[in-house]
mmCIF file of C-alpha atoms in Angstrom:
data_model
loop_
_atom_site.group_PDB
_atom_site.id
_atom_site.type_symbol
_atom_site.label_atom_id
_atom_site.label_comp_id
_atom_site.label_asym_id
_atom_site.label_seq_id
_atom_site.Cartn_x
_atom_site.Cartn_y
_atom_site.Cartn_z
ATOM 1 C CA MET A 59 -148.641 144.208 77.854
ATOM 2 C CA GLY A 60 -144.901 143.254 76.885
ATOM 3 C CA ASP A 61 -144.785 147.391 75.594
ATOM 4 C CA VAL A 62 -145.618 148.466 79.288
ATOM 5 C CA THR A 63 -143.296 145.903 80.966
ATOM 6 C CA HIS A 64 -140.353 146.970 78.714
ATOM 7 C CA LEU A 65 -141.110 150.725 79.091
ATOM 8 C CA PHE A 66 -141.400 150.107 83.288
ATOM 9 C CA ARG A 67 -138.609 148.694 83.311
ATOM 10 C CA ARG A 68 -136.558 151.237 81.431
ATOM 11 C CA LEU A 69 -137.860 153.981 83.489
ATOM 12 C CA LEU A 70 -137.010 151.761 86.552
ATOM 13 C CA GLY A 71 -133.122 151.036 85.047
ATOM 14 C CA ALA A 72 -133.043 155.155 84.197
ATOM 15 C CA LEU A 73 -134.287 155.746 88.080
ATOM 16 C CA GLU A 74 -131.661 153.786 89.522
ATOM 17 C CA ARG A 75 -129.172 154.987 86.837
ATOM 18 C CA VAL A 76 -129.844 159.012 88.570
ATOM 19 C CA ALA A 77 -129.743 157.571 91.986
ATOM 20 C CA MET A 78 -126.349 155.654 90.989
ATOM 21 C CA ILE A 79 -124.421 159.223 89.686
ATOM 22 C CA LEU A 80 -126.346 161.178 93.184
ATOM 23 C CA SER A 81 -125.103 158.821 95.151
ATOM 24 C CA GLY A 82 -121.427 159.108 93.609
ATOM 25 C CA THR A 83 -122.017 162.753 93.345
ATOM 26 C CA ALA A 84 -122.285 163.028 96.990
ATOM 27 C CA LEU A 85 -119.725 160.767 97.761
ATOM 28 C CA LEU A 86 -117.320 163.087 95.718
ATOM 29 C CA ILE A 87 -118.709 165.887 97.807
ATOM 30 C CA MET A 88 -118.524 164.202 101.108
ATOM 31 C CA GLY A 89 -114.928 163.892 100.120
ATOM 32 C CA GLY A 90 -114.196 167.679 99.046
ATOM 33 C CA ILE A 91 -116.056 168.582 102.824
ATOM 34 C CA VAL A 92 -113.488 166.300 104.369
ATOM 35 C CA THR A 93 -110.469 167.859 102.371
ATOM 36 C CA ALA A 94 -111.856 171.359 102.845
ATOM 37 C CA SER A 95 -112.020 170.890 106.271
ATOM 38 C CA VAL A 96 -108.833 169.234 106.986
ATOM 39 C CA LEU A 97 -107.140 172.126 104.864
ATOM 40 C CA GLY A 98 -108.982 175.008 106.327
ATOM 41 C CA ARG A 99 -108.187 173.388 110.014
ATOM 42 C CA GLN A 100 -104.307 172.870 109.309
ATOM 43 C CA LEU A 101 -103.909 176.127 107.152
ATOM 44 C CA PHE A 102 -106.180 178.607 108.738
ATOM 45 C CA ASN A 103 -107.083 176.990 111.953
ATOM 46 C CA ALA A 104 -110.845 177.385 110.582
ATOM 47 C CA PRO A 105 -112.815 174.143 109.607
ATOM 48 C CA ILE A 106 -116.221 174.009 107.336
ATOM 49 C CA PRO A 107 -118.676 174.548 110.074
ATOM 50 C CA ASP A 108 -120.614 170.881 110.645
ATOM 51 C CA ASP A 109 -118.673 169.362 108.264
ATOM 52 C CA LEU A 110 -119.256 166.222 110.347
ATOM 53 C CA ILE A 111 -123.278 166.846 110.104
ATOM 54 C CA MET A 112 -122.985 167.495 106.601
ATOM 55 C CA VAL A 113 -120.786 164.402 105.601
ATOM 56 C CA GLY A 114 -123.115 162.058 107.532
ATOM 57 C CA LEU A 115 -125.627 163.542 106.036
ATOM 58 C CA LEU A 116 -124.669 162.835 102.459
ATOM 59 C CA MET A 117 -123.740 159.459 103.688
ATOM 60 C CA VAL A 118 -127.603 158.904 103.702
ATOM 61 C CA CYS A 119 -127.100 159.202 99.825
ATOM 62 C CA VAL A 120 -124.346 157.037 99.220
ATOM 63 C CA ILE A 121 -126.214 154.132 101.311
ATOM 64 C CA ALA A 122 -129.957 154.609 99.898
ATOM 65 C CA LEU A 123 -130.008 155.521 96.785
ATOM 66 C CA PRO A 124 -127.451 152.591 95.137
ATOM 67 C CA LEU A 125 -130.048 150.284 96.478
ATOM 68 C CA ALA A 126 -132.234 149.348 93.896
ATOM 69 C CA PHE A 127 -129.283 149.127 91.210
ATOM 70 C CA ILE A 128 -127.259 146.680 93.476
ATOM 71 C CA GLU A 129 -130.663 144.771 93.412
ATOM 72 C CA SER A 130 -130.809 145.118 90.110
ATOM 73 C CA GLN A 131 -127.455 143.286 89.221
ATOM 74 C CA SER A 132 -128.008 140.782 91.980
ATOM 75 C CA GLY A 133 -125.111 142.706 93.402
ATOM 76 C CA HIS A 134 -126.180 142.216 97.205
ATOM 77 C CA ILE A 135 -123.637 139.708 99.143
ATOM 78 C CA ALA A 136 -125.281 136.378 98.954
ATOM 79 C CA VAL A 137 -123.957 132.793 100.517
ATOM 80 C CA THR A 138 -125.482 129.855 97.792
ATOM 81 C CA VAL A 139 -123.173 127.259 99.065
ATOM 82 C CA THR A 140 -126.206 124.888 99.502
ATOM 83 C CA THR A 141 -128.596 127.351 97.514
ATOM 84 C CA ASP A 142 -126.927 126.790 93.948
ATOM 85 C CA TRP A 143 -127.391 122.998 94.108
ATOM 86 C CA LEU A 144 -131.001 123.452 94.362
ATOM 87 C CA PRO A 145 -133.322 123.056 91.118
ATOM 88 C CA VAL A 146 -133.874 126.582 88.724
ATOM 89 C CA ARG A 147 -137.365 126.378 90.110
ATOM 90 C CA ALA A 148 -136.369 126.290 93.654
ATOM 91 C CA ARG A 149 -133.711 128.881 93.768
ATOM 92 C CA GLY A 150 -136.274 131.167 92.037
ATOM 93 C CA LEU A 151 -138.868 130.599 94.857
ATOM 94 C CA LEU A 152 -135.729 131.290 97.475
ATOM 95 C CA ARG A 153 -134.770 134.560 95.696
ATOM 96 C CA ALA A 154 -139.029 135.405 95.621
ATOM 97 C CA PHE A 155 -139.080 135.017 99.070
ATOM 98 C CA GLY A 156 -135.589 136.632 100.011
ATOM 99 C CA ALA A 157 -136.736 139.748 98.201
ATOM 100 C CA LEU A 158 -140.078 139.785 99.920
ATOM 101 C CA ALA A 159 -138.381 139.202 103.415
ATOM 102 C CA MET A 160 -136.257 142.681 101.996
ATOM 103 C CA MET A 161 -139.551 144.244 100.828
ATOM 104 C CA VAL A 162 -141.390 143.880 104.391
ATOM 105 C CA PHE A 163 -137.842 145.145 106.083
ATOM 106 C CA PHE A 164 -136.668 147.805 104.327
ATOM 107 C CA GLY A 165 -140.013 149.000 103.534
ATOM 108 C CA SER A 166 -141.317 149.450 106.796
ATOM 109 C CA ILE A 167 -138.271 151.385 107.665
ATOM 110 C CA GLY A 168 -138.621 153.714 104.787
ATOM 111 C CA PHE A 169 -142.447 153.798 105.581
ATOM 112 C CA MET A 170 -141.811 155.088 109.276
ATOM 113 C CA VAL A 171 -139.071 157.509 107.831
ATOM 114 C CA SER A 172 -141.747 159.011 105.336
ATOM 115 C CA GLN A 173 -144.269 159.287 108.222
ATOM 116 C CA LYS A 174 -142.459 161.556 110.207
ATOM 117 C CA LEU A 175 -141.287 163.949 107.302
ATOM 118 C CA PRO A 176 -144.737 166.627 107.636
ATOM 119 C CA ARG A 177 -144.333 167.065 111.054
ATOM 120 C CA GLU A 178 -140.481 167.951 110.459
ATOM 121 C CA ILE A 179 -140.870 169.966 107.773
ATOM 122 C CA ALA A 180 -143.702 171.993 109.374
ATOM 123 C CA GLN A 181 -141.730 172.236 112.943
ATOM 124 C CA GLY A 182 -138.625 173.329 110.856
ATOM 125 C CA THR A 183 -136.360 170.470 112.678
ATOM 126 C CA TYR A 184 -132.819 171.016 112.106
ATOM 127 C CA TYR A 185 -129.260 169.483 113.419
ATOM 128 C CA ASP A 186 -127.911 171.560 115.943
ATOM 129 C CA GLY A 187 -124.370 173.336 114.791
ATOM 130 C CA THR A 188 -123.806 176.453 113.274
ATOM 131 C CA LEU A 189 -125.340 176.154 110.399
ATOM 132 C CA GLU A 190 -128.501 174.948 111.579
ATOM 133 C CA ILE A 191 -128.900 172.358 108.793
ATOM 134 C CA PRO A 192 -132.872 171.195 108.525
ATOM 135 C CA THR A 193 -133.150 167.512 109.233
ATOM 136 C CA TRP A 194 -135.908 166.665 106.219
ATOM 137 C CA PRO A 195 -133.899 166.529 102.677
ATOM 138 C CA MET A 196 -132.041 163.765 103.315
ATOM 139 C CA LYS A 197 -134.658 161.563 105.034
ATOM 140 C CA ILE A 198 -136.504 162.995 101.745
ATOM 141 C CA VAL A 199 -133.605 161.326 99.890
ATOM 142 C CA PHE A 200 -133.651 157.960 102.166
ATOM 143 C CA ALA A 201 -137.306 157.521 101.721
ATOM 144 C CA ALA A 202 -136.881 157.859 97.771
ATOM 145 C CA GLY A 203 -133.957 155.731 97.914
ATOM 146 C CA ILE A 204 -135.923 152.807 99.967
ATOM 147 C CA ALA A 205 -139.085 153.287 98.098
ATOM 148 C CA LEU A 206 -136.817 152.848 94.522
ATOM 149 C CA PHE A 207 -135.314 149.731 96.147
ATOM 150 C CA VAL A 208 -139.141 148.709 97.341
ATOM 151 C CA LEU A 209 -139.939 148.485 93.766
ATOM 152 C CA ARG A 210 -136.851 147.235 92.234
ATOM 153 C CA LEU A 211 -137.138 144.240 94.923
ATOM 154 C CA ALA A 212 -141.093 143.844 93.587
ATOM 155 C CA VAL A 213 -139.571 143.299 90.083
ATOM 156 C CA SER A 214 -137.076 140.606 91.996
ATOM 157 C CA ILE A 215 -139.980 138.991 93.252
ATOM 158 C CA ALA A 216 -142.135 138.909 90.182
ATOM 159 C CA GLU A 217 -138.737 137.754 88.737
ATOM 160 C CA GLY A 218 -138.507 135.044 91.296
ATOM 161 C CA LEU A 219 -141.659 133.716 90.803
ATOM 162 C CA ARG A 220 -141.704 133.430 87.166
ATOM 163 C CA THR A 221 -138.653 131.421 87.444
ATOM 164 C CA CYS A 222 -140.393 129.350 90.116
ATOM 165 C CA ALA A 223 -143.370 128.756 87.682
ATOM 166 C CA THR A 224 -141.282 128.332 84.148
ATOM 167 C CA GLY A 225 -137.993 126.897 85.495
ATOM 168 C CA VAL A 226 -136.507 129.696 83.238
ATOM 169 C CA ALA A 227 -134.018 131.880 85.349
ATOM 170 C CA PRO A 228 -133.617 135.824 84.408
ATOM 171 C CA ALA A 229 -130.348 136.351 81.979
ATOM 172 C CA HIS A 230 -128.925 137.725 84.950
ATOM 173 C CA ASP A 231 -129.138 135.077 87.502
ATOM 174 C CA ARG A 232 -127.817 132.020 85.038
ATOM 175 C CA PRO A 233 -124.796 131.005 85.877
ATOM 176 C CA THR A 234 -122.171 131.320 82.839
ATOM 177 C CA ALA A 235 -119.897 129.155 81.641
ATOM 178 C CA PRO A 236 -116.095 129.465 81.978
ATOM 179 C CA ASP A 237 -114.677 130.990 78.909
ATOM 180 C CA ARG A 238 -112.606 127.715 77.264
ATOM 181 C CA SER A 239 -110.581 130.118 74.759
ATOM 182 C CA GLU A 240 -108.491 131.151 77.074
ATOM 183 C CA GLN A 241 -107.396 127.836 78.570
ATOM 184 C CA VAL A 242 -103.865 126.189 76.233
#
């Protein structure tokens, strides 16, 4: 069982890293499109057609793809003023509950988007503009990013329940002791 769990975690981590690389690449492409469009508009009076649509669509990659990685690092914004005082088991239960709530919320959004995909692909829907950019590619990216996030949330739920049962927090959730070597 431990080997399967280890393999699953490695695979999930690899997928999260690929999603982060794609997200970063999309951010660089967004910057390139904006820069080229501004230069084209100022120098040649010809901006890149549908530049705002392309930047908006690439924003989907920048937002949806890193969610799972951020969850794996416990990097989401959280207010823990009162929960830090609770016992480890209670914090594990709250972590599991929070991950479950996020899973229901984001999973529902991802499910609704993925349900529309076959119809949009079949109908060939596109954004109005010069380039007639199809709507479905970024919706697939969004659904994939949310699916990866939901998978990571399932792992977070399991970790939270394990913490609740055992009283031992995962390594990334343990508070670190202050480094006393820097004090004079």
